[in-house]
Coordinates of C-alpha atoms in Angstrom, one line a residue:
M24 CA 0.0 0.0 0.0
E25 CA 1.4 3.4 -1.0
P26 CA 1.1 6.6 1.0
I27 CA -1.1 9.4 -0.3
V28 CA 1.7 12.0 -0.3
E29 CA 5.4 11.3 -0.5
N30 CA 6.6 14.5 1.1
P31 CA 5.2 15.4 4.6
A32 CA 4.9 19.0 5.7
P33 CA 7.7 20.4 7.9
A34 CA 7.9 18.9 11.3
N35 CA 7.7 22.2 13.1
R36 CA 4.1 22.8 12.1
D37 CA 2.0 24.2 15.0
S38 CA 0.1 21.0 15.8
F39 CA -1.9 22.8 18.5
A40 CA -3.8 24.8 15.9
I41 CA -7.4 23.9 15.2
T42 CA -9.6 25.3 12.5
E43 CA -13.1 26.7 12.9
Y44 CA -14.4 23.7 10.9
Q45 CA -12.5 21.3 13.2
V46 CA -14.3 22.9 16.2
R47 CA -17.6 22.1 14.5
A48 CA -16.3 18.6 13.6
L49 CA -15.5 18.0 17.3
G50 CA -19.1 18.8 18.2
D51 CA -20.4 16.5 15.5
L52 CA -18.1 13.8 16.6
Q53 CA -19.4 14.1 20.2
R54 CA -22.9 13.4 18.9
A55 CA -22.0 10.7 16.4
D56 CA -19.2 8.8 18.1
R57 CA -18.8 9.7 21.8
D58 CA -16.2 7.1 22.5
R59 CA -13.8 8.4 19.8
Y60 CA -14.6 11.9 20.8
L61 CA -13.3 11.1 24.3
C62 CA -10.3 9.3 22.7
A63 CA -9.4 12.5 20.9
L64 CA -9.8 14.6 24.0
A65 CA -7.6 12.3 26.1
A66 CA -4.8 12.3 23.5
P67 CA -1.8 14.6 23.7
A68 CA -2.7 18.2 22.7
A69 CA -0.5 18.0 19.6
L70 CA -2.5 15.1 18.2
R71 CA -6.1 16.1 19.0
A72 CA -7.0 18.1 15.9
D73 CA -5.6 15.4 13.7
L74 CA -7.4 12.6 15.5
V75 CA -10.6 14.6 15.3
T76 CA -10.2 14.9 11.5
L77 CA -9.6 11.1 11.2
Y78 CA -12.5 10.2 13.5
A79 CA -14.8 12.7 11.8
F80 CA -14.1 11.0 8.5
N81 CA -14.9 7.6 10.0
A82 CA -18.1 8.9 11.5
E83 CA -19.2 10.3 8.2
L84 CA -18.7 6.9 6.5
A85 CA -20.3 5.0 9.4
G86 CA -23.4 7.2 9.4
I87 CA -24.2 6.8 5.7
A88 CA -26.3 3.6 6.1
D89 CA -28.6 5.4 8.5
K90 CA -29.0 8.5 6.3
V91 CA -30.1 6.9 3.0
S92 CA -33.4 5.3 2.1
E93 CA -32.0 3.1 -0.7
T94 CA -28.9 0.9 -1.0
M95 CA -27.9 2.6 -4.2
L96 CA -27.9 6.0 -2.6
G97 CA -25.5 4.7 0.0
L98 CA -23.2 3.2 -2.5
I99 CA -23.2 6.5 -4.4
R100 CA -22.2 8.4 -1.3
L101 CA -19.4 5.9 -0.7
Q102 CA -18.2 6.3 -4.3
W103 CA -18.2 10.1 -3.7
W104 CA -15.7 9.6 -0.9
R105 CA -13.5 7.3 -3.1
D106 CA -13.4 10.1 -5.7
A107 CA -12.6 12.6 -3.0
L108 CA -9.6 10.5 -1.9
A109 CA -8.5 10.2 -5.5
D110 CA -8.5 14.0 -5.6
V111 CA -6.4 14.0 -2.4
A112 CA -4.0 11.5 -3.8
A113 CA -3.6 13.5 -7.0
G114 CA -3.0 16.8 -5.1
R115 CA -6.2 18.4 -6.4
G116 CA -8.1 20.9 -4.4
H117 CA -11.5 20.2 -2.9
R118 CA -14.4 22.4 -1.7
H119 CA -15.5 20.1 1.1
H120 CA -14.0 21.1 4.5
L121 CA -13.5 17.6 5.8
V122 CA -11.8 16.6 2.5
Q123 CA -9.5 19.6 2.8
D124 CA -8.6 18.7 6.4
L125 CA -8.1 15.1 5.4
A126 CA -5.8 16.1 2.6
E127 CA -3.7 18.2 4.9
L128 CA -3.6 15.4 7.5
A129 CA -2.6 12.8 4.9
A130 CA 0.2 15.0 3.7
R131 CA 1.7 15.6 7.1
H132 CA 1.5 12.1 8.4
Q133 CA 1.8 10.2 5.0
L134 CA -1.4 8.3 5.8
T135 CA -1.7 5.1 3.7
L136 CA -4.2 5.5 0.9
G137 CA -5.1 1.8 0.9
L138 CA -6.2 2.0 4.6
L139 CA -8.4 5.0 4.0
N140 CA -10.0 3.4 1.0
S141 CA -10.5 0.1 2.9
L142 CA -12.6 2.1 5.4
I143 CA -14.9 3.1 2.6
D144 CA -15.1 -0.4 1.1
A145 CA -16.0 -2.0 4.5
R146 CA -19.0 0.3 4.8
E147 CA -20.6 -1.3 1.8
R148 CA -21.8 -4.1 4.1
D149 CA -23.6 -1.5 6.2
V150 CA -25.6 0.1 3.3
E151 CA -26.4 -3.3 1.9
A152 CA -27.5 -4.5 5.4
R153 CA -25.6 -7.8 4.9
Q154 CA -25.5 -10.1 8.0
P155 CA -22.2 -11.8 8.7
A156 CA -22.3 -15.5 8.0
D157 CA -20.3 -16.4 11.1
L158 CA -18.1 -15.1 13.8
A159 CA -15.0 -15.2 11.5
E160 CA -16.8 -12.9 9.0
L161 CA -17.9 -10.6 11.7
E162 CA -14.3 -10.3 12.9
T163 CA -13.1 -9.6 9.4
Y164 CA -15.6 -6.7 9.2
A165 CA -14.5 -5.3 12.6
A166 CA -10.9 -5.5 11.5
A167 CA -11.7 -3.7 8.3
T168 CA -13.5 -0.9 10.1
A169 CA -12.4 -0.3 13.7
G170 CA -9.1 -2.2 13.3
T171 CA -8.1 -0.2 10.3
L172 CA -9.1 3.1 12.0
C173 CA -6.7 2.3 14.9
E174 CA -3.9 1.6 12.5
L175 CA -4.5 4.9 10.8
A176 CA -4.5 6.6 14.2
L177 CA -1.2 4.9 14.9
E178 CA 0.2 6.5 11.7
I179 CA -0.8 9.9 13.2
C180 CA 0.8 9.2 16.6
V181 CA 4.0 7.6 15.4
R182 CA 6.1 8.3 12.3
Q183 CA 6.5 5.1 10.2
P184 CA 5.2 2.7 12.8
K185 CA 6.7 -0.8 12.8
A186 CA 4.7 -3.7 11.4
E187 CA 4.3 -5.3 14.9
W188 CA 3.0 -2.0 16.3
R189 CA 0.4 -1.9 13.4
A190 CA -0.6 -5.5 14.3
V191 CA -1.2 -4.5 17.9
A192 CA -3.3 -1.4 16.9
R193 CA -5.4 -3.6 14.6
L194 CA -6.0 -6.1 17.4
A195 CA -7.1 -3.4 19.9
G196 CA -9.3 -1.8 17.3
T197 CA -10.9 -5.1 16.2
A198 CA -11.7 -6.0 19.8
Y199 CA -13.4 -2.6 20.2
G200 CA -15.3 -3.1 17.0
L201 CA -16.6 -6.5 18.1
V202 CA -17.7 -5.2 21.5
G203 CA -19.3 -2.1 19.8
I204 CA -21.4 -4.3 17.5
A205 CA -22.6 -6.4 20.4
R206 CA -23.6 -3.3 22.5
A207 CA -25.2 -1.6 19.5
T208 CA -27.5 -4.6 18.7
P209 CA -30.7 -2.7 19.8
Y210 CA -29.8 0.3 17.7
L211 CA -28.9 -1.8 14.7
V212 CA -32.1 -3.8 14.8
R213 CA -34.2 -0.7 15.1
H214 CA -32.6 0.2 11.7
R215 CA -33.4 -3.3 10.4
R216 CA -29.8 -4.4 10.4
I217 CA -28.6 -7.7 12.0
M218 CA -24.8 -7.7 12.6
L219 CA -24.7 -10.7 14.9
P220 CA -23.3 -13.8 13.1
A221 CA -25.9 -16.0 11.4
Q222 CA -24.3 -19.3 12.2
E223 CA -23.9 -18.6 15.9
M224 CA -27.5 -17.2 16.0
S225 CA -28.8 -20.4 14.4
A226 CA -26.9 -22.7 16.8
A227 CA -28.3 -20.7 19.8
G228 CA -31.8 -20.8 18.4
L229 CA -32.0 -17.1 18.1
S230 CA -34.6 -16.1 15.6
P231 CA -33.8 -13.2 13.3
D232 CA -37.5 -12.2 13.4
L233 CA -37.6 -12.0 17.2
L234 CA -34.4 -10.1 17.1
L235 CA -35.8 -7.6 14.7
E236 CA -38.9 -7.3 17.0
M237 CA -36.4 -6.6 19.8
K238 CA -37.6 -9.7 21.7
P239 CA -34.6 -12.0 21.5
G240 CA -35.0 -13.7 24.9
P241 CA -32.3 -15.7 26.6
A242 CA -31.0 -17.1 23.2
I243 CA -29.0 -13.9 22.7
R244 CA -26.7 -14.6 25.6
P245 CA -24.6 -17.4 24.0
V246 CA -24.2 -15.4 20.8
L247 CA -22.9 -12.3 22.6
E248 CA -20.8 -14.5 24.9
Q249 CA -19.0 -15.8 21.8
V250 CA -18.6 -12.4 20.3
S251 CA -17.3 -11.0 23.6
G252 CA -15.0 -14.0 24.1
R253 CA -13.3 -13.4 20.8
A254 CA -13.0 -9.7 21.6
A255 CA -11.5 -10.5 25.0
G256 CA -8.9 -12.8 23.3
L257 CA -7.9 -10.1 20.8
L258 CA -7.6 -7.5 23.5
A259 CA -5.5 -9.8 25.7
A260 CA -3.1 -10.4 22.7
A261 CA -2.8 -6.6 22.2
R262 CA -2.1 -6.0 25.9
K263 CA 0.8 -8.4 25.8
Q264 CA 2.8 -6.1 23.6
R265 CA 4.3 -2.8 24.7
L266 CA 4.3 0.1 22.3
P267 CA 6.1 3.4 22.6
R268 CA 4.3 5.8 24.9
Q269 CA 3.4 8.1 22.0
A270 CA 1.5 5.3 20.3
I271 CA -0.9 4.7 23.2
A272 CA -3.5 7.3 22.0
A273 CA -4.1 5.2 18.9
L274 CA -5.0 2.2 21.2
F275 CA -7.4 4.1 23.4
P276 CA -10.5 2.3 21.9
G277 CA -9.0 -1.0 23.3
R278 CA -9.1 0.5 26.8
L279 CA -12.8 1.3 26.4
A280 CA -13.4 -2.2 25.0
A281 CA -12.1 -3.7 28.2
A282 CA -14.5 -1.7 30.3
Q283 CA -17.4 -2.4 28.0
L284 CA -16.7 -6.2 28.0
E285 CA -16.9 -6.1 31.8
R286 CA -20.2 -4.2 31.6
L287 CA -21.6 -6.8 29.1
R288 CA -20.7 -9.6 31.5
R289 CA -22.4 -7.9 34.4
D290 CA -25.5 -7.4 32.3
G291 CA -25.6 -11.1 31.5
Y292 CA -24.7 -10.5 27.9
D293 CA -28.0 -8.8 27.3
P294 CA -27.6 -5.6 25.2
F295 CA -31.3 -4.9 25.8
A296 CA -30.8 -4.6 29.6
A297 CA -31.7 -1.2 30.9
G298 CA -28.8 1.2 30.7
S299 CA -26.5 -1.3 29.1
S300 CA -25.5 1.1 26.3
A301 CA -25.5 4.3 28.4
P302 CA -22.2 6.2 28.3
S303 CA -19.9 5.8 31.4
G304 CA -18.7 8.9 33.1
L305 CA -15.5 7.0 34.0
N306 CA -14.4 6.6 30.4
I307 CA -12.4 9.8 30.1
W308 CA -10.6 8.9 33.3
R309 CA -9.8 5.4 32.0
L310 CA -8.3 7.0 28.9
I311 CA -6.2 9.5 30.8
S312 CA -5.0 6.7 33.1
A313 CA -4.0 4.7 30.1
R314 CA -2.1 7.7 28.7
C315 CA -0.3 8.2 32.0
L316 CA 0.6 4.6 32.5
G317 CA 1.6 4.1 28.9
H318 CA -0.5 1.0 28.2
I319 CA -4.2 0.0 27.8

């Protein structure tokens, strides 16, 4: 995979600067993706604006499926972003504020074009409302979305990260993605989307119709236990590796995943339990602690 821009901007750029649009993007991110909003806030000041831009781009892609009434309209929006990235790669200007900020971000950090495009490609599953066939396919999706996003965040935090550091970031992000899908099940089914794996649902006797009616009963527990178990395994593997302190901000979603896994366990792996998806006031402190300790 090739970087978007071969020549990064000078290293003495004022990284603390934030544009008026980025201030608005931060507010949008708080509403669309509170977890990554907190991850950006808890990051070192020099990285915040850049992480906001990356996470705002991801939130824009993730929100497409809920904003369109037809699959084709969603695919057209995704193609628009592919074309925008092609403009960025070619050094062409763009009128969209987020594309402008993304182009500047890509130039300074030499973000990998293939990773940015893979974020777009992965969201086709969302607009097509395709259910994963099994847990392995669900993990592949989580890796392509949340895992890829963590790897891109690592490129912001660390210049030319080592391959083993990229693998750790992808593990932490994939774990967060799996937990996020489990916790978001009520939201997803309200939008007529089933992201729990079909094979595991069938084995547990979990009816898709009952799930769409938000009446899954006890059969949902073994499915979420398997999804959570896989996430816990990935997170444990990520935690075995130590990364440079400056890389920790890229792994922040993994720290939140650990807390969310514990919450799911306490709720009996029932995402429909009262308050199970409510934000925790402790999350910002968990992230600050991870930054101070240098590990997730």
